[in-house]
Coordinates of C-alpha atoms in Angstrom, one line a residue:
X144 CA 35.2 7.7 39.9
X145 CA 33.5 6.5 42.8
X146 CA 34.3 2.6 44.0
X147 CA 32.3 -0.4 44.9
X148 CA 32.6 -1.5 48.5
X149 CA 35.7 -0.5 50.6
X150 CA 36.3 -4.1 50.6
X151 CA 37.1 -4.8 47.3
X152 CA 38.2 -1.4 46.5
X153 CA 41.8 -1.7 47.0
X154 CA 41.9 -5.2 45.1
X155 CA 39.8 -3.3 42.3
X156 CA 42.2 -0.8 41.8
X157 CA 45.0 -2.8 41.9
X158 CA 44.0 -5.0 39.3
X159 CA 43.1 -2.3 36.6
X160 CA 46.4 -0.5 37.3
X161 CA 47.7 -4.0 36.8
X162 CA 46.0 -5.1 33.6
X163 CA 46.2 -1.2 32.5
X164 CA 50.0 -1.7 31.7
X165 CA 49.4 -4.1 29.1
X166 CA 46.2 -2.2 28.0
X167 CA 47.9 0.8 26.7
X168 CA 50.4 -1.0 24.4
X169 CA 47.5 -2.0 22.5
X170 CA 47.1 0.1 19.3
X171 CA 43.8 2.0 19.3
X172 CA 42.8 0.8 15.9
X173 CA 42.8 -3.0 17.1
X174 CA 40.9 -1.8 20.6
X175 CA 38.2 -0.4 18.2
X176 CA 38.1 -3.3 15.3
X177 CA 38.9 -6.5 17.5
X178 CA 36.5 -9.1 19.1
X179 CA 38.4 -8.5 22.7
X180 CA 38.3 -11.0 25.7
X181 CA 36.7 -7.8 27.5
X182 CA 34.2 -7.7 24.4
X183 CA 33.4 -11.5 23.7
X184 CA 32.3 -12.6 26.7
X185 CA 29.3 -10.7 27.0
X186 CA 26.1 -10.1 24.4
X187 CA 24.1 -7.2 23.7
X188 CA 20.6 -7.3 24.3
X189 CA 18.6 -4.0 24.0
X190 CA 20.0 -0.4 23.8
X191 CA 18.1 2.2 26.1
X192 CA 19.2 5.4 24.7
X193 CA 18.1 8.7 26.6
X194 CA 19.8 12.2 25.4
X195 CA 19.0 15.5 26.0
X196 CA 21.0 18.2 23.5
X197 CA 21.5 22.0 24.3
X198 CA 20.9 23.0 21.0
X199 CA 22.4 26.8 21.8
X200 CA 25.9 25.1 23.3
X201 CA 25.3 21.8 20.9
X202 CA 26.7 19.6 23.8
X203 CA 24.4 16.7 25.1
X204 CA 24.4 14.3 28.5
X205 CA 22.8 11.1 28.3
X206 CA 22.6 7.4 29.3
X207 CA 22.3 4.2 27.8
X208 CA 20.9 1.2 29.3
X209 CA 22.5 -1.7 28.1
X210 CA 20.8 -5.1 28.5
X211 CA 23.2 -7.9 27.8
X212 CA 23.9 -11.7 28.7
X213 CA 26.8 -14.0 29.4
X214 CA 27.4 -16.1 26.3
X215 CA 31.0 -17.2 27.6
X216 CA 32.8 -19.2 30.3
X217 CA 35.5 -18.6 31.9
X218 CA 34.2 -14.5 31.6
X219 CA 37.2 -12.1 32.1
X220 CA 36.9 -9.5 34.8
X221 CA 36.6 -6.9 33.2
X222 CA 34.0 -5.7 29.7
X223 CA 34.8 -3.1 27.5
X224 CA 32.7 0.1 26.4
X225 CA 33.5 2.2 23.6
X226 CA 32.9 6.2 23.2
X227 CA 34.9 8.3 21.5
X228 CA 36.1 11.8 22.2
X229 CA 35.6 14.8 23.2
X230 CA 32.6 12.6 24.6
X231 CA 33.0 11.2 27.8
X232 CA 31.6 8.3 30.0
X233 CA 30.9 10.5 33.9
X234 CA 29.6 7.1 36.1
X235 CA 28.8 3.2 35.0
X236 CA 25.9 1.5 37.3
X237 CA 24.7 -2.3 37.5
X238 CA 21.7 -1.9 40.0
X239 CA 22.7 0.6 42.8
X240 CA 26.1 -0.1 42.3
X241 CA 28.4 2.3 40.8
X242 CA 31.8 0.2 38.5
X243 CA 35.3 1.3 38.2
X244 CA 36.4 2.2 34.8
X245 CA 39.5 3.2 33.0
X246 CA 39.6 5.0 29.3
X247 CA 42.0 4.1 27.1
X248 CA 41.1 6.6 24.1
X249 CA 37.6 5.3 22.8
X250 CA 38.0 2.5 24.8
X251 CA 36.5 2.0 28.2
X252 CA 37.7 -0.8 30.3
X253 CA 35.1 -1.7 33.3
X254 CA 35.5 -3.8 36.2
X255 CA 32.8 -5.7 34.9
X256 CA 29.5 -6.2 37.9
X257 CA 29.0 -9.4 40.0
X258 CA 25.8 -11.2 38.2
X259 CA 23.4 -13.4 39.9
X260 CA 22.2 -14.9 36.4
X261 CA 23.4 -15.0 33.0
X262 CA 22.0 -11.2 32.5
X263 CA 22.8 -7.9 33.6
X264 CA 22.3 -4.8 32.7
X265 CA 24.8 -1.1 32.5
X266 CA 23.3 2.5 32.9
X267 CA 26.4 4.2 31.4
X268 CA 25.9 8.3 32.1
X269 CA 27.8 10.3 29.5
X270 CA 28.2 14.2 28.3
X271 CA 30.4 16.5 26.1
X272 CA 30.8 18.1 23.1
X273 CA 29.7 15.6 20.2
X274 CA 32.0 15.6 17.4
X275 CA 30.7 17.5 14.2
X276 CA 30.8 15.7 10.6
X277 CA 32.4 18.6 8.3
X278 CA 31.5 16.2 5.1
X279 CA 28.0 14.0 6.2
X280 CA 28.0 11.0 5.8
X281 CA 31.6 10.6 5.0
X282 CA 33.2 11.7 8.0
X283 CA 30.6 11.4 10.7
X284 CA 29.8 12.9 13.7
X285 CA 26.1 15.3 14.5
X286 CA 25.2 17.2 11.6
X287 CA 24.1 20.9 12.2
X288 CA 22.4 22.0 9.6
X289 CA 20.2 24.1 8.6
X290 CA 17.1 23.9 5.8
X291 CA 16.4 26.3 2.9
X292 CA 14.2 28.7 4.9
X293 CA 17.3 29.0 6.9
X294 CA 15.8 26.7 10.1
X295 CA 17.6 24.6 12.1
X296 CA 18.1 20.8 10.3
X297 CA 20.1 18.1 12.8
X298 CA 20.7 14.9 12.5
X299 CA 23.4 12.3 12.9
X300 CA 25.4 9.7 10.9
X301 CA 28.5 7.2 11.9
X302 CA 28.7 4.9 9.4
X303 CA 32.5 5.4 8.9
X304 CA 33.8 6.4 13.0
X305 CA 30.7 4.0 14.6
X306 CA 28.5 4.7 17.1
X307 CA 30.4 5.3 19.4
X308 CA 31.1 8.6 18.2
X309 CA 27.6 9.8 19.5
X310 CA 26.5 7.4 22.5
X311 CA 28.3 4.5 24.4
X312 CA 28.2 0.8 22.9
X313 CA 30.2 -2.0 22.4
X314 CA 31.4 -0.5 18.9
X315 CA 32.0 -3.2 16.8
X316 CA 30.5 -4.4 13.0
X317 CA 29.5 -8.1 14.7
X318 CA 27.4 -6.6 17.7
X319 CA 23.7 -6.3 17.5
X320 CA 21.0 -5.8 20.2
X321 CA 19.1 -9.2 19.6
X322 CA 15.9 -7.5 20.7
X323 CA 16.3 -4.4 19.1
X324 CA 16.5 -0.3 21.0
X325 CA 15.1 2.9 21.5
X326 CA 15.4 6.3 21.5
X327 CA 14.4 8.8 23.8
X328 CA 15.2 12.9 22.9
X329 CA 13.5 15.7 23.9
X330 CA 13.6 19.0 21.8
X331 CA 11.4 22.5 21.4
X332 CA 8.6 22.4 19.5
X333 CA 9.7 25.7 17.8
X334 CA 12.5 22.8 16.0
X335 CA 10.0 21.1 14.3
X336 CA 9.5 17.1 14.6
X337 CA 11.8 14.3 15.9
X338 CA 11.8 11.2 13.7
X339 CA 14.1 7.8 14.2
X340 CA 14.1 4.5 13.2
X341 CA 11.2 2.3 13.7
X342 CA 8.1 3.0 15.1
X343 CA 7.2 6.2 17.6
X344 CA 6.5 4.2 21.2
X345 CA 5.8 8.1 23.1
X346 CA 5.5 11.1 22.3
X347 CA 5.0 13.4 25.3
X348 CA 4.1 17.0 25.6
X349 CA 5.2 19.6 28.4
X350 CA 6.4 23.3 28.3
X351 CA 6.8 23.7 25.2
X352 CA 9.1 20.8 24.9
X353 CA 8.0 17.4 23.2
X354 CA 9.8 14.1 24.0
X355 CA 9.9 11.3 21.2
X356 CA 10.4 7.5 21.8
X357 CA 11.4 5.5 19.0
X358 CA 12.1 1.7 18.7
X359 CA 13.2 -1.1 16.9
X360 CA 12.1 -4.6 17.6
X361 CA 14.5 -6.1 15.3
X362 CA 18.6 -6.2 15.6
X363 CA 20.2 -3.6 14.7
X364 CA 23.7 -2.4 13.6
X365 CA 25.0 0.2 15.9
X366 CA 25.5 3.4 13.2
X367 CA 22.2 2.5 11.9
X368 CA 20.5 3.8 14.8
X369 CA 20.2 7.7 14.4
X370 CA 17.9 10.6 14.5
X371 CA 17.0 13.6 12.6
X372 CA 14.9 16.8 13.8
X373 CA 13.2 19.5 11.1
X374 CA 10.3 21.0 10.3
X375 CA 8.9 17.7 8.6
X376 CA 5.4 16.6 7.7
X377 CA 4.9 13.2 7.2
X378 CA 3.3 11.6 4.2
X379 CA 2.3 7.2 5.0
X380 CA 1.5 4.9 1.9
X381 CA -0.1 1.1 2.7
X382 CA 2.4 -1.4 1.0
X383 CA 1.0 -4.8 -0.3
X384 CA 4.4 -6.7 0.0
X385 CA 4.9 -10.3 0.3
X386 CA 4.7 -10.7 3.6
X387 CA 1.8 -8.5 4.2
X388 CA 0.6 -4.9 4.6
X389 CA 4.2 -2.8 5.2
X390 CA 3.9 0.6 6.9
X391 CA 5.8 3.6 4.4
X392 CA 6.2 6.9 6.0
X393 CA 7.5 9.8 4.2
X394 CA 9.1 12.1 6.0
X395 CA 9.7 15.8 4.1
X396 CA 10.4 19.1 4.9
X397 CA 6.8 20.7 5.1
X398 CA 7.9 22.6 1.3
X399 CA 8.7 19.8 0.0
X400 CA 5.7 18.0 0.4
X401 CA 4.6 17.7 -3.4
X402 CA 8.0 16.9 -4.4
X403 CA 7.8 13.4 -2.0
X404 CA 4.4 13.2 -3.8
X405 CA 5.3 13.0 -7.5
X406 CA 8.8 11.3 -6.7
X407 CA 9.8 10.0 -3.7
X408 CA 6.8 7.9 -2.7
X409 CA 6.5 6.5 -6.4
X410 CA 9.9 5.6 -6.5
X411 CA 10.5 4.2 -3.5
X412 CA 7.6 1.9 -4.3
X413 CA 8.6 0.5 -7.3
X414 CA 12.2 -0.1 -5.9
X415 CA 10.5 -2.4 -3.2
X416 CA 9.1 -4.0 -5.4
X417 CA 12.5 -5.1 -7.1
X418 CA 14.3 -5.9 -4.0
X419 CA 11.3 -8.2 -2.5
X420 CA 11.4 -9.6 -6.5
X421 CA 15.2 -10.6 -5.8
X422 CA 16.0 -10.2 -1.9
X423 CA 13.3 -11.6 -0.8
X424 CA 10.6 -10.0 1.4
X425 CA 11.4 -6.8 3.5
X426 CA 13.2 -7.2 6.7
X427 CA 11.9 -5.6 9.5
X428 CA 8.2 -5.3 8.8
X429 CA 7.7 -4.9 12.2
X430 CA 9.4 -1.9 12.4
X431 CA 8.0 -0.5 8.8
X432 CA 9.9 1.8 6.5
X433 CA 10.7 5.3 6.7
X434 CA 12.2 7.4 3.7
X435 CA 13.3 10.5 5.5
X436 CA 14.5 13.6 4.4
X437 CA 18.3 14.9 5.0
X438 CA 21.2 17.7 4.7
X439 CA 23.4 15.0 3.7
X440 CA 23.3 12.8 0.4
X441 CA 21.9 10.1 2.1
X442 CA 22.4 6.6 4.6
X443 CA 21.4 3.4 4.9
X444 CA 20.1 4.0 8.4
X445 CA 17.6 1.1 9.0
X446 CA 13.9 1.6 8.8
X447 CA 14.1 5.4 8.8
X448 CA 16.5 5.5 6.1
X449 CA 18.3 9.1 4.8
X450 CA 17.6 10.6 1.7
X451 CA 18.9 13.7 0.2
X452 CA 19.2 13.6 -3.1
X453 CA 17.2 16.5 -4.2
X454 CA 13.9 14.4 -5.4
X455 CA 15.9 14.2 -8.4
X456 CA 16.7 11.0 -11.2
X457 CA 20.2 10.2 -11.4
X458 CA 22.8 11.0 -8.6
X459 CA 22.6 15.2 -8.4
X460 CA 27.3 14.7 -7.3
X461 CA 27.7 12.8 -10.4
X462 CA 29.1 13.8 -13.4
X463 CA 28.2 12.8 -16.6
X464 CA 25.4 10.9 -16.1
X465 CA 23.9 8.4 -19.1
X466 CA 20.4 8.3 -20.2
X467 CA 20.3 4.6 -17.8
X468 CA 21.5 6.6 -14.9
X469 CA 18.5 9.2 -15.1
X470 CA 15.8 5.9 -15.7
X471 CA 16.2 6.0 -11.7
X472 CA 16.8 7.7 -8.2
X473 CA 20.2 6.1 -8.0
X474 CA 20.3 7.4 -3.7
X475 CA 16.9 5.8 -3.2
X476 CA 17.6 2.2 -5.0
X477 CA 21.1 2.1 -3.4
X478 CA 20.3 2.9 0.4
X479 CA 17.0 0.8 -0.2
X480 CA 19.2 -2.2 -1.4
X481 CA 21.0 -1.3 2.4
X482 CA 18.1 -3.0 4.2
X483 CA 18.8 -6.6 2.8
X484 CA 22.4 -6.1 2.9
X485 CA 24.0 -3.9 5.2
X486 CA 21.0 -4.2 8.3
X487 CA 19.1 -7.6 7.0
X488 CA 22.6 -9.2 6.2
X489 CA 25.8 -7.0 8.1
X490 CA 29.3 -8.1 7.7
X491 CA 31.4 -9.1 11.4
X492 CA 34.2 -7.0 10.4
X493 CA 34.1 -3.8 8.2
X494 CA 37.3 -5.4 6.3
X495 CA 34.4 -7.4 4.9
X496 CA 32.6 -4.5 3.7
X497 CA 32.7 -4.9 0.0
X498 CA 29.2 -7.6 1.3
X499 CA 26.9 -4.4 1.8
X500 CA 28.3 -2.3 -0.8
X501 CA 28.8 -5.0 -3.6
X502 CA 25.2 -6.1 -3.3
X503 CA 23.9 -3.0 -2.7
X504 CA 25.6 -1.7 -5.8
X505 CA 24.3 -4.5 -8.0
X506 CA 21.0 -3.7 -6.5
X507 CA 20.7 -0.3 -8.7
X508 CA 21.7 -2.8 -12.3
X509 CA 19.0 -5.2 -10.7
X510 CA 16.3 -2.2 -10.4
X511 CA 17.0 -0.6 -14.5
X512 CA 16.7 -4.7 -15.8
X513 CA 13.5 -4.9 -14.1
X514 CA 12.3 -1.5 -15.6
X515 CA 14.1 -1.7 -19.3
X516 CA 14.8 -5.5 -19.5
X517 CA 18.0 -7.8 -19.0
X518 CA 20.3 -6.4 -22.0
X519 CA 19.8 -2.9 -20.0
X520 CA 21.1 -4.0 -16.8
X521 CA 23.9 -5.4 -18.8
X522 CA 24.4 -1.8 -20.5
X523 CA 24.2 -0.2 -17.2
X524 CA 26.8 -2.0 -15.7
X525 CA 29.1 -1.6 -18.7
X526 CA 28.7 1.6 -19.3
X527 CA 29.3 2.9 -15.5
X528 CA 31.4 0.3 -13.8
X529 CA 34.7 -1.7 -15.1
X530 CA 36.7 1.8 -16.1
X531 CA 36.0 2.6 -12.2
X532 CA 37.7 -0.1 -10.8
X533 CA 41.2 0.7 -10.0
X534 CA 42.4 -2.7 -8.9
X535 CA 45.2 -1.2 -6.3
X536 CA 44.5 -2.7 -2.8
X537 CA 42.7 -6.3 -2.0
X538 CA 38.6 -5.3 -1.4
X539 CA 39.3 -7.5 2.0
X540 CA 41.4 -5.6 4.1
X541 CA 42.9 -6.6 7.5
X542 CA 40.8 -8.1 10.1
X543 CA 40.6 -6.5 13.9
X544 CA 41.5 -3.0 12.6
X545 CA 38.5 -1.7 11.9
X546 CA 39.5 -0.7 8.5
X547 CA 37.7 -0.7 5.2
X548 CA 38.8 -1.7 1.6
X549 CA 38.0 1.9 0.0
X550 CA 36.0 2.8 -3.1
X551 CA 36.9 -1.1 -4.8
X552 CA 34.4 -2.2 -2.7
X553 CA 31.2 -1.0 -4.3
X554 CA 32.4 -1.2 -8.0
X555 CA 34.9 -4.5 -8.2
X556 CA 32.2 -5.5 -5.3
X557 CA 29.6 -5.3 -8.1
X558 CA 31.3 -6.4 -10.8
X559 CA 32.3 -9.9 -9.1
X560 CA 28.3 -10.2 -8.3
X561 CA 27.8 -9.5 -12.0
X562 CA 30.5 -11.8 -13.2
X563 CA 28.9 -14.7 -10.8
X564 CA 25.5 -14.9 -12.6
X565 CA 27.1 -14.7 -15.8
X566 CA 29.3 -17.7 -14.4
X567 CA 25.5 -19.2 -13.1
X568 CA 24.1 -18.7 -16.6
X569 CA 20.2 -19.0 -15.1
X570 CA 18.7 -16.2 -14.4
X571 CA 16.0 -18.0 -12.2
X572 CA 18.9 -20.0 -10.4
X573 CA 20.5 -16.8 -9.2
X574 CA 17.6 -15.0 -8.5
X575 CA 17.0 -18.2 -6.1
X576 CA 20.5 -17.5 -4.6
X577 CA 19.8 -14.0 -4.0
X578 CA 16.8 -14.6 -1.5
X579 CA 18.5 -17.5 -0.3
X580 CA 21.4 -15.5 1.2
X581 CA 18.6 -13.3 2.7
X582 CA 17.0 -15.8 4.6
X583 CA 19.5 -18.2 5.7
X584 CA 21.7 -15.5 7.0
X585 CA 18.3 -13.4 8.1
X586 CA 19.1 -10.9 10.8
X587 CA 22.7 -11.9 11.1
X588 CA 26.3 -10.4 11.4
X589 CA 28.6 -12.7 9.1
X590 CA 32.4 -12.6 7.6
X591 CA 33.2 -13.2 4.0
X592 CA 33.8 -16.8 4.2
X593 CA 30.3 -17.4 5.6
X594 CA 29.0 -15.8 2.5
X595 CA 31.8 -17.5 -0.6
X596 CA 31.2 -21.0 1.4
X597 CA 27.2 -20.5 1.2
X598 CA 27.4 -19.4 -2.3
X599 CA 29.7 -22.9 -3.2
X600 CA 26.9 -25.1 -1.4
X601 CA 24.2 -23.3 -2.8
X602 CA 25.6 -24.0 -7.0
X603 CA 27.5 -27.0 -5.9
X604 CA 30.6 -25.7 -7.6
X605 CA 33.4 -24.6 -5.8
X606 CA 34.0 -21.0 -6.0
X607 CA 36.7 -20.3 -3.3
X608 CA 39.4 -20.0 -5.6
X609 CA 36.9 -17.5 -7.6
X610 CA 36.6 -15.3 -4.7
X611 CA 39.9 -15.7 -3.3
X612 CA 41.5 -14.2 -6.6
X613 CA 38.9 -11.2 -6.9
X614 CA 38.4 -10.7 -2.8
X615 CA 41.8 -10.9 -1.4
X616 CA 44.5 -10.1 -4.4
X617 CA 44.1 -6.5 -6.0
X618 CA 45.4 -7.9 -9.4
X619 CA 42.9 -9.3 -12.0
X620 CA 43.4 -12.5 -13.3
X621 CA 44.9 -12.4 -17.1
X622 CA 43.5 -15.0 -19.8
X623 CA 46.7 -15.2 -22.1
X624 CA 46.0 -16.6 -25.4
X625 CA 47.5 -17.6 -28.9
X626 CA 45.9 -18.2 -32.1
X627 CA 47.2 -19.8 -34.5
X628 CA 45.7 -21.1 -37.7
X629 CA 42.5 -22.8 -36.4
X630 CA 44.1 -23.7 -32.8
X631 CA 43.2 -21.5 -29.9
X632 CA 45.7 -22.1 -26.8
X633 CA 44.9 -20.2 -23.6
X634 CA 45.4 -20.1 -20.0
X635 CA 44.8 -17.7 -17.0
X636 CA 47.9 -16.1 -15.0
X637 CA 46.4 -15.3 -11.8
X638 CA 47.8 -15.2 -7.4
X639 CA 45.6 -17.9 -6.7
X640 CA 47.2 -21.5 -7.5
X641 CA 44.8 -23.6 -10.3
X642 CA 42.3 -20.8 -10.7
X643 CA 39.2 -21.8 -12.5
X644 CA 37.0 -20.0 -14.1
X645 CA 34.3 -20.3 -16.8
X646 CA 34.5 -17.7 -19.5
X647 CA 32.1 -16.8 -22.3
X648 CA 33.9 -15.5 -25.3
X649 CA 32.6 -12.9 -27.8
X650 CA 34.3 -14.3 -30.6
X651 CA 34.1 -16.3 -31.2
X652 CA 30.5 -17.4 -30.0
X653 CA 31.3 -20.0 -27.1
X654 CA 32.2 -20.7 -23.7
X655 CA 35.9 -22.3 -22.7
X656 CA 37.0 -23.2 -19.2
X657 CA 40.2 -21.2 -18.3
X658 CA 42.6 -22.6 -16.0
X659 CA 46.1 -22.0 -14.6
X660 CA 46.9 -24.9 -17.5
X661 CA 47.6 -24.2 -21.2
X662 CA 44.5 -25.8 -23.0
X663 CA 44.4 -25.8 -27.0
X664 CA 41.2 -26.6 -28.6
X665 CA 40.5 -26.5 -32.6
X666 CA 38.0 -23.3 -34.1
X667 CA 36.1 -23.8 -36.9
X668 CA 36.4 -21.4 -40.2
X669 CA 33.6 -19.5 -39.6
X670 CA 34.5 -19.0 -35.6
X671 CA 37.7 -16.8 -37.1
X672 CA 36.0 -15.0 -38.9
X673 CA 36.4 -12.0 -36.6
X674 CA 39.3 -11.0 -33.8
X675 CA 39.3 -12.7 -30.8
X676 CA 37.6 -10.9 -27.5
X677 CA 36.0 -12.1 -24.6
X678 CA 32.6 -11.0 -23.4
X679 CA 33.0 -7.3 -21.5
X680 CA 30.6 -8.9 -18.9
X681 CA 33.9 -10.9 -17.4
X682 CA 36.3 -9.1 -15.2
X683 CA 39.5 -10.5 -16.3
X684 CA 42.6 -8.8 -18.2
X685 CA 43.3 -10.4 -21.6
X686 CA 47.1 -10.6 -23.4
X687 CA 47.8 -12.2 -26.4
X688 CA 51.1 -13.9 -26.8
X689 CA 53.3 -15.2 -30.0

C-alpha cells in the first residue's frame, strides 16, 4: 500500500495498527450486517462501476467510483468498504491521493480522506478471481453458463452474499446510492449483447469489442445491480400505466423470440396491471422495465429483472402443482411484485426480510383474485400455503448479523398479510393500505417496526401485539375453547402478554374477539348445529378443552 504524505504517514500507521487490535475481535458476520461507526458516518451517493472480465481466465479488474456525503458529526477516522474474497481491493484514491487500508476478511477499513465539503468521493481499484454461484441465485457469485446452442450465457446474482461479492460497496441492506449508478463492461461481440438495469447511457464500438453503459437514476439496493451477456434480441412494448407511458423491454435469447411473444410479454403485462391496481404505480419509470432472460430461475434485480422460468405457467421446480398454480407465471408475478417491495420498499436489515418476501408472496394470491375473482385468491392461498409453514424459528432474526429468517419468511410472511385483511374486513380499505405503504415509504430502506407502526396508524387499531406474536415468536397462537350446552368459552394461549385478535369463526357463522382472557358468550340452537371450527383463512392453532 502506498501512504499519503510522509508527514502523516507514521501517525497513519500507527493508528490503524492501533484501532486494528480491537478490529479483529469483531466477528465477521457483525462486520458485514452492522451499521458501523466506520459505516454510519458517511452516505452513498452514486456508484461508478467500470469492469473489464477475461472471459478465457474468468477473473476481472475494475473500479468503482463512489460519490458519498457526510451525514454525521463527530465523523470517525476511518470508513469502511466491503469486498469479499478471493476479490481483492489493489489501491483506494480521493483526488490524487492514494488512502491506507487494512482488510479484515470482507471488510476494508480506510483511513478515511481529508474533505473540504460535506462530499467526497473513492476510486477503489480491485481484481481477482470472482466467486462462482454453484446453485444461482441461491448461493451467489458470477454465473458461467452457457445457452442451449451451447454459447456462452453470464451473468451475476448476490442476493444472498451482497454485492460485495462481485464489486466494492458499503454492503449493507440500509445503503442506497440516493442518485442511482452505472455500469460500464466491455465484452466481444462474438458474446452476444450486454444488458443491465436501467437504461443503455453508451454503447461504444472498437475492435471488435463493444462497451455498454447502463444506469439507474433511482436508488438502488446493492445486489440488485447486475448484468447479464448472451446472444439476446430485444423485444419493447409501450405501457399505458398510471403514471404515464412505461418503457418494457424484452430481452430473449434470439430462439426464443416467439416464446417472449406469446408469453412473456402478455404476461408480464397483465401482472403490471395488478401490482399498479394494488401497489400503486411503478417505481422507477424513469428507468423503465426490463424482463430479461436467465440460466437461473430468476431475481428481483431492479428494472432489468431475471427471468428463467422456461416461458412456462406454473413454477417448472415445483411439484404438484394445482390447476390455480398453472392460471399464472408464478416467476414473473413474484419477481415483478420485487419492484414495490424489495427495490420500491427494501428492508434496513435482511433479519427483516420476511417485508419483501411476505408481500411479494401475497402478490401472486393478489394476481389469480384479479384474474378468477376473490374466493380464488382465497383458494390459492389455502390450497398452497398454511401446510408449508413450519413454525420453527421467529421470521425476525437477529439484527447486525446479516442473517435471514429462512423459508418462514415467504409463506408465514404471506399468510400474516392474508390474515391482516381478513382482520381489515374491507377489501377497498386494504387495497388503500397497500399503495399507502408504497408511497409513504417510496424509495426507502425501512425495519419492521417502521412498517407494523404505519400499519397501526393507518387502521387506527393497534396491531403491535399482532405482529409481535407472528413476527418475533415461532409458535402460533392457540384459541382454546369449550362448549358446553349453548355456552362457548374461549381464550388464546399465546408469548405475547394480552394478545388480541379478531377471529371469524366457521361455525358457527360469526366473529368473536379472542384475547389472553376466558370470554363465554351464549350460541343460539341453530349456531350448534354443526362442530365448531374457525375460518382456515386465520393462522392460529385451535384445542378444545373439557
Amino acid at each position: 500500500m502506498i501512504g499519503k504524505a510522509s508527514s502523516t504517514l507514521f501517525l497513519t500507521l500507527t493508528t490503524i495498527i492501533s484501532f486494528a487490535q480491537d478490529f479483529n475481535l469483531i466477528r465477521q458476520d457483525s462486520l458485514k450486517g452492522t451499521i458501523t461507526a466506520e459505516r454510519s458516518w458517511w452516505d452513498v451517493q452514486y456508484y461508478d462501476i467500470l469492469l473489464d472480465i477475461d472471459f478465457d481466465k474468468r477473473k476481472i479488474v475494475g473500479r468503482n467510483t463512489i460519490d458519498f456525503k457526510v451525514t454525521q458529526k463527530p465523523r470517525t477516522q476511518f470508513m469502511q468498504i466491503d469486498l469479499q474474497e478471493p476479490l481483492s481491493i489493489d489501491s483506494i484514491k480521493s483526488g490524487g491521493t492514494k488512502l491506507q487500508f487494512k482488510r479484515y476478511g470482507a471488510a476494508y477499513i480506510i483511513d478515511s480522506p481529508e474533505l473540504s465539503e460535506e462530499k467526497g468521493k473513492l476510486d477503489i481499484y480491485y481484481s481477482g478471481t470472482p466467486k462462482e454461484s454453484k446453485n444461482p441465485p441461491y448461493d451467489g457469485g458470477f454465473v458461467w453458463a452457457k445457452d442451449s446452442l451451447n454459447r456462452e450465457w453470464i451473468s451475476v446474482a448476490c442476493q444472498m452474499v451482497g454485492g460485495s461479492i462481485w464489486y466494492p460497496c458499503k454492503d449493507h441492506y440500509s445503503e442506497e446510492p440516493d442518485q442511482g449508478a452505472s455500469l460500464t463492461i466491455s465484452i466481444n461481440d462474438s458474446l452476444g449483447v450486454l444488458v443491465g438495469n436501467g437504461r443503455l447511457k453508451s454503447r461504444k464500438i472498437a475492435n471488435d469489442k463493444t462497451e455498454y453503459t447502463w444506469s439507474v437514476k433511482n436508488p438502488i439496493n446493492n445486489y440488485g445491480i447486475s448484468f447479464y451477456i448472451g446472444k439476446y434480441v430485444s423485444i419493447n412494448e409501450a405501457y399505458q400505466g398510471e403514471k404515464g407511458k412505461l418503457d418494457l423491454d424484452f430481452w430473449v435469447l434470439d430462439y426464443n423470440q416467439k416464446k417472449a411473444i406469446n408469453h412473456l410479454i402478455p404476461e408480464t403485462i397483465k401482472t403490471i396491471k395488478v401490482f399498479e391496481k394494488w401497489f400503486g404505480p411503478y417505481p422507477f419509470y424513469e428507468d423503465g422495465l426490463k424482463m430479461v432472460e436467465s440460466s437461473y430461475i430468476g431475481m428481483e434485480h431492479q428494472s432489468a429483472v431475471a427471468y428463467g422460468n422456461k416461458f412456462r405457467k406454473g413454477r417448472f421446480s415445483f411439484k404438484n402443482l394445482t390447476d390455480l398454480d398453472l392460471q399464472t407465471d408464478r416467476l414473473i408475478v413474484h419477481e415483478l411484485a420485487h419492484e414495490w417491495f424489495g427495490n420500491n420498499i427494501t428492508s434496513s436489515d435482511i433479519a427483516d426480510r420476511w417485508i419483501q418476501e411476505g408481500f411479494a408472496a401475497y402478490g401472486e394470491e393478489l394476481f389469480i383474485e384479479e384474474q378468477l375473482g376473490r374466493n380464488a385468491g382465497r383458494d390459492f392461498y389455502l390450497t398452497r400455503i398454511p401446510n408449508k409453514i413450519r413454525n420453527k424459528s421467529r421470521l425476525i432474526s437477529d439484527y447486525g448479523m446479516f442473517k435471514d429468517a429462512g423459508q418462514d419468511m415467504y409463506f408465514k410472511g404471506w399468510a400474516i398479510i392474508h390474515m391482516l385483511r381478513e382482520i381489515i374486513n374491507n377489501d377497498n380499505e386494504f387495497q388503500a393500505f397497500l399503495r399507502a405503504l408504497n408511497q409513504n415509504f417510496h424509495h426507502q430502506t425501512i425495519y419492521s417496526q417502521q412498517l407494523e407502526e404505519f400499519c397501526s396508524d393507518y387502521f387506527k387499531k393497534d396491531f403491535s401485539k399482532y405482529f409481535d406474536q407472528y413476527l418475533r415468536f415461532s409458535s402460533l397462537p392457540i384459541l382454546e375453547y369449550s362448549l358446553v350446552d349453548n355456552k362457548l368459552k374461549f381464550r388464546l394461549i399465546a408469548d405475547v402478554k394480552n394478545l388480541e385478535i379478531p377471529i371469524k369463526l366457521k361455525s358457527p357463522d360469526k366473529w368473536i374477539n379472542a384475547t389472553t382472557n376466558w370470554t363465554e358468550i351464549k350460541l343460539k340452537r341453530n349456531e350448534m348445529a354443526k362442530p365448531f371450527s374457525v375460518d382456515a383463512n386465520f393462522l392460529i392453532d385451535v384445542k378444545r378443552i373439557d
